[in-house]
């Protein structure tokens, strides 16, 4: 069974062909990050326009690389929320057009559910786990959720951020430190080789599995002001070292709290394994720390499948279609869709 997966909820126009929910036949991502870089964040209007321009070339490339035509498709899965309204609209309406003209079932997918299904894609050995329940960490630019996955497509969100998402915090911290966009990969890059001279507080929010990341962002801002690197000034002696140490301190603060709460939840709910998904779980320190602390198997997609992609949407679409679940052609977008 071949599913075409389409993802346009944020700043990546992505399409992929996945066979039987697990085998990647193609996975094409047209990133708009260069377009948004000069603004230091995503501009929704630019995002919608770029999706519009990239949609058909990306879909055609995904079919070409997979070596199939639309005749060989069994369904079209598309993200219909959560995300930027205009960006979602381009993907959903274009996917509807394809579903109608190619006469294929349309499957609307929740982007968060998609991130979970990256775990089912190639190179992930589910024989290491013993089935459900699993605990999923979804950490992205818009979400930091701890989800109990009771079975395929059955979820309960147990913990969530009460303010900024982890990815959003990384992006804002990078701006304070004068680093590029997106901030997560930049903070990871400059942190390498840090001596660990700086320390930032942990936002533990005791007795809850919820998160809060806005306080630590403010703490970083105050520290950057104190060290003279914010507002940006090139004549601070040792600027590069200070940025490296502050970036590392910020990364460690997030990694410590996120991994601790994930492991705490896994024990509390007696799960059989852990799943990581979302752009922030591409972070090398986070991955390393979770594996080191977890007594249970951890399914970690390769970094390219942690950030937004069409493969995860297609995989999730396969599991829905297998259960006879698909959408009608009046499928709408829902920018605030929850799990
Ligand atoms: O899942 P994703 O690609 O898009 C959303 O659904 O939001 O996540 C994007 C977020 C951005 O905030 C980006 O800074 C963060 O993921 N990110 C990272 C890393 N790579 C991407 N954060 C920390 N370390 C990384 N290596
Ligand atoms: Zn995402």
XYZ file of C-alpha atoms and ligand atoms in Angstrom:
366
model
C 0.000 0.000 0.000
C 1.501 3.370 -1.075
C 0.465 6.571 0.686
C 1.427 10.063 -0.441
C 1.977 12.246 2.642
C 1.775 16.041 2.388
C 2.896 18.492 5.088
C 2.572 22.300 4.863
C 1.681 23.344 8.431
C 4.654 25.653 8.994
C 7.673 26.558 6.854
C 8.476 23.280 5.084
C 6.656 22.125 1.962
C 7.042 18.370 2.190
C 5.804 15.295 0.335
C 6.732 11.632 0.670
C 5.670 8.211 -0.529
C 5.570 5.537 2.170
C 4.918 1.867 1.578
C 2.936 -0.123 4.152
C 3.322 2.626 6.737
C 7.017 1.992 7.319
C 9.187 1.967 4.178
C 10.331 5.314 2.820
C 10.200 5.295 -0.983
C 10.757 9.049 -1.174
C 10.887 11.965 1.255
C 11.178 15.457 -0.247
C 11.359 18.628 1.859
C 11.513 22.138 0.360
C 12.612 24.293 3.266
C 11.741 27.977 3.371
C 14.164 28.690 6.223
C 16.392 30.882 4.021
C 13.347 33.039 3.152
C 12.456 33.565 6.825
C 16.016 33.938 8.117
C 16.266 37.659 7.524
C 13.172 38.254 9.685
C 14.420 36.002 12.509
C 11.145 34.042 12.492
C 8.393 32.720 10.272
C 6.270 35.219 8.354
C 2.902 33.507 7.696
C 2.185 35.276 4.375
C 5.582 34.298 2.961
C 5.023 30.756 4.149
C 1.649 30.396 2.350
C 3.018 31.856 -0.870
C 6.041 29.565 -0.855
C 3.860 26.487 -0.203
C 1.750 27.493 -3.183
C 4.811 27.757 -5.427
C 6.471 24.573 -4.140
C 3.499 22.241 -3.789
C 3.324 20.594 -7.231
C 7.106 20.405 -7.842
C 7.549 18.722 -4.432
C 4.709 16.229 -5.009
C 5.993 15.398 -8.511
C 9.505 14.894 -7.176
C 8.218 12.576 -4.432
C 6.428 10.417 -7.014
C 9.458 10.451 -9.364
C 11.929 9.417 -6.666
C 9.550 6.645 -5.527
C 9.427 5.496 -9.158
C 5.625 5.447 -9.267
C 2.771 7.402 -10.843
C -0.437 8.485 -9.139
C -2.064 5.250 -10.359
C 0.065 3.371 -7.797
C -1.165 5.437 -4.829
C -3.688 4.057 -2.355
C -4.368 7.310 -0.516
C -3.337 10.916 0.079
C -2.647 11.981 3.665
C -2.383 15.677 4.461
C -1.818 17.703 7.647
C -4.979 19.687 8.461
C -3.823 21.112 11.822
C -2.434 22.410 14.088
C -0.319 25.070 12.374
C -0.507 28.330 10.446
C -3.976 28.728 8.906
C -2.828 30.001 5.510
C -0.077 27.403 5.243
C -2.458 24.556 6.120
C -5.039 25.849 3.642
C -2.616 25.553 0.717
C -1.758 21.946 1.602
C -5.284 20.784 2.380
C -6.931 22.386 -0.655
C -4.217 21.209 -3.035
C -4.413 17.676 -1.586
C -8.193 17.743 -2.023
C -7.715 18.684 -5.675
C -5.373 15.741 -6.179
C -7.669 13.331 -4.305
C -10.606 14.402 -6.436
C -8.884 14.306 -9.800
C -6.918 11.107 -9.092
C -9.895 9.475 -7.349
C -7.974 8.509 -4.174
C -9.073 8.538 -0.524
C -8.087 11.695 1.392
C -6.875 11.344 4.989
C -6.636 14.447 7.199
C -3.808 14.065 9.728
C -3.118 15.843 13.006
C 0.455 17.177 12.754
C 1.244 16.063 16.337
C 0.053 12.542 15.606
C 2.273 12.677 12.529
C 5.336 13.458 14.672
C 4.615 10.327 16.721
C 4.462 8.181 13.592
C 8.004 9.112 12.534
C 8.828 6.372 15.018
C 7.351 3.754 12.692
C 9.573 4.705 9.785
C 12.611 2.697 8.727
C 15.489 1.926 11.090
C 13.288 1.868 14.159
C 13.186 -1.503 15.792
C 9.832 -1.984 17.490
C 10.791 -5.519 18.460
C 12.879 -3.806 21.189
C 9.651 -2.660 22.859
C 6.826 -4.863 24.029
C 3.864 -2.957 22.640
C 1.609 -0.358 24.221
C 1.318 1.777 26.241
C 4.157 4.024 25.140
C 4.995 7.550 26.234
C 5.674 10.082 23.483
C 7.548 13.342 23.817
C 6.477 15.774 21.106
C 8.751 18.822 21.281
C 8.525 21.278 18.401
C 8.255 24.979 17.629
C 4.632 25.096 18.812
C 4.306 22.203 21.290
C 5.958 20.452 24.189
C 3.634 17.573 24.998
C 3.925 14.364 26.976
C 1.460 11.954 25.418
C 0.356 8.546 26.621
C -0.142 6.352 23.543
C -2.435 3.518 24.587
C -2.692 1.862 21.182
C -2.354 2.845 17.553
C -4.167 6.193 17.138
C -5.299 6.293 20.797
C -3.727 9.096 22.833
C -4.061 11.045 26.042
C -2.030 14.237 26.523
C -0.749 14.212 30.110
C 1.734 17.122 30.183
C 2.082 20.272 28.120
C 3.795 23.621 28.240
C 1.912 26.359 30.039
C 3.702 29.114 28.069
C 6.417 28.853 25.371
C 7.146 25.599 23.556
C 10.709 24.258 23.884
C 11.473 25.017 20.222
C 10.094 28.523 20.578
C 12.319 29.036 23.628
C 15.375 27.839 21.654
C 14.478 30.238 18.815
C 14.048 33.214 21.182
C 17.227 32.388 23.110
C 19.184 32.250 19.849
C 17.955 35.753 19.019
C 19.193 37.065 22.382
C 22.575 35.453 21.727
C 22.777 36.946 18.210
C 22.548 33.531 16.539
C 20.612 32.610 13.388
C 17.177 31.110 12.738
C 16.004 28.458 13.497
C 17.599 28.758 16.908
C 17.661 25.123 18.068
C 20.285 23.842 15.632
C 22.332 27.053 16.134
C 22.347 26.689 19.928
C 23.362 23.050 19.584
C 26.169 23.998 17.167
C 27.701 26.823 19.221
C 27.369 24.880 22.497
C 29.824 22.234 21.352
C 32.999 22.290 23.394
C 31.558 24.519 26.143
C 33.372 24.317 29.467
C 30.121 24.426 31.478
C 31.109 27.683 33.217
C 27.582 29.097 33.263
C 24.439 27.756 34.908
C 20.783 28.650 34.408
C 17.924 27.666 36.732
C 15.570 24.735 36.038
C 11.827 25.349 35.671
C 10.734 22.223 37.552
C 7.120 23.231 38.288
C 6.965 20.590 41.013
C 4.177 17.972 41.174
C 3.087 18.336 37.585
C 4.145 16.919 34.247
C 3.561 20.323 32.641
C 6.415 22.522 31.436
C 7.229 26.225 31.532
C 10.010 27.735 29.449
C 9.400 31.471 29.525
C 11.176 32.077 32.858
C 14.438 30.537 31.721
C 14.320 32.665 28.582
C 14.096 35.776 30.767
C 16.906 34.455 32.989
C 19.076 34.060 29.893
C 18.232 37.591 28.759
C 19.317 39.013 32.129
C 22.534 37.017 32.043
C 23.280 38.168 28.475
C 22.723 41.802 29.561
C 24.923 41.293 32.590
C 27.777 39.830 30.471
C 27.440 42.746 28.012
C 26.475 40.694 24.948
C 22.862 41.942 24.742
C 22.054 44.312 23.108
C 24.547 42.946 20.594
C 27.926 44.583 20.688
C 30.910 43.301 18.763
C 33.529 44.900 21.037
C 32.952 42.671 24.056
C 36.181 40.811 24.714
C 35.621 37.083 24.570
C 32.136 37.403 23.078
C 32.352 34.036 21.295
C 33.204 32.197 24.508
C 30.424 33.912 26.469
C 27.856 33.033 23.764
C 29.070 29.420 23.775
C 28.765 29.115 27.559
C 25.333 30.784 27.738
C 24.002 28.695 24.826
C 25.215 25.517 26.521
C 23.698 26.551 29.866
C 20.367 27.221 28.161
C 20.438 23.903 26.304
C 21.302 22.001 29.496
C 18.457 23.616 31.420
C 15.890 22.498 28.830
C 17.443 19.055 28.344
C 17.498 18.393 32.107
C 13.830 19.259 32.714
C 12.446 17.629 29.566
C 14.302 14.357 30.065
C 13.476 14.212 33.786
C 9.734 14.700 33.207
C 9.655 12.223 30.326
C 11.309 9.530 32.463
C 9.065 10.390 35.411
C 5.977 9.956 33.261
C 7.237 6.654 31.817
C 7.578 5.256 35.358
C 4.291 6.697 36.612
C 2.249 5.217 33.756
C 4.229 1.939 33.612
C 4.807 2.232 29.880
C 6.776 -0.229 27.768
C 8.834 2.224 25.759
C 9.462 5.841 24.799
C 8.991 7.630 21.479
C 10.595 10.961 20.571
C 9.247 13.312 17.891
C 9.298 16.953 16.798
C 12.132 19.281 15.773
C 13.587 19.713 19.288
C 14.119 15.941 19.586
C 16.712 16.315 16.801
C 18.858 17.868 19.550
C 21.905 15.691 20.165
C 22.212 16.472 23.908
C 18.512 15.771 24.502
C 18.701 12.429 22.691
C 21.868 11.454 24.549
C 20.454 12.399 27.949
C 17.125 10.599 27.471
C 18.873 7.396 26.392
C 21.258 7.642 29.359
C 18.436 8.108 31.871
C 15.865 5.675 30.457
C 15.649 2.139 31.772
C 13.240 1.439 28.864
C 13.795 1.226 25.098
C 13.718 4.621 23.370
C 12.612 4.891 19.734
C 14.447 7.887 18.256
C 13.871 8.790 14.617
C 16.903 10.145 12.723
C 17.070 13.974 13.006
C 15.693 14.476 9.480
C 12.496 12.658 10.518
C 12.185 14.613 13.789
C 11.738 17.935 11.979
C 8.680 18.441 9.762
C 8.360 15.995 6.859
C 5.764 14.268 4.686
C 6.921 10.742 5.564
C 5.470 10.880 9.087
C 2.139 12.130 7.684
C 2.025 9.280 5.154
C 2.906 6.679 7.799
C 0.149 7.929 10.077
C -2.234 7.998 7.087
C -1.508 4.318 6.462
C -2.577 3.338 10.001
C -5.799 5.355 9.646
C -6.622 3.919 6.236
C -5.919 0.395 7.479
C -8.711 0.968 9.996
C -11.084 2.353 7.368
C -10.637 5.915 8.624
C -10.491 8.629 5.969
C -11.852 12.138 5.428
C -14.513 13.537 3.169
C -13.709 16.167 0.562
C -15.097 18.880 2.836
C -12.122 18.371 5.201
C -11.250 21.751 6.742
C -8.114 23.099 8.379
C -7.995 23.590 12.148
C -5.023 25.756 13.227
C -5.671 24.843 16.890
C -6.318 21.109 16.446
C -5.353 19.055 19.506
C -4.626 15.351 19.840
O 8.760 19.968 14.405
P 9.361 21.172 13.812
O 10.274 20.987 12.613
O 8.263 22.205 13.372
C 7.145 22.461 14.176
O 6.209 21.631 14.152
O 7.212 23.473 14.910
O 10.161 21.929 14.983
C 10.816 23.152 14.760
C 11.531 23.565 16.032
C 12.210 24.916 15.930
O 11.840 25.698 17.053
C 13.699 24.576 15.965
O 14.495 25.569 16.577
C 13.694 23.286 16.767
O 12.542 22.599 16.347
N 14.880 22.455 16.475
C 15.820 22.168 17.406
C 16.831 21.425 16.740
N 16.449 21.279 15.432
C 15.253 21.918 15.296
N 15.899 22.477 18.717
C 16.978 22.061 19.387
N 18.007 21.371 18.813
C 17.974 21.029 17.512
N 18.982 20.346 16.964
Zn 6.296 19.786 13.566
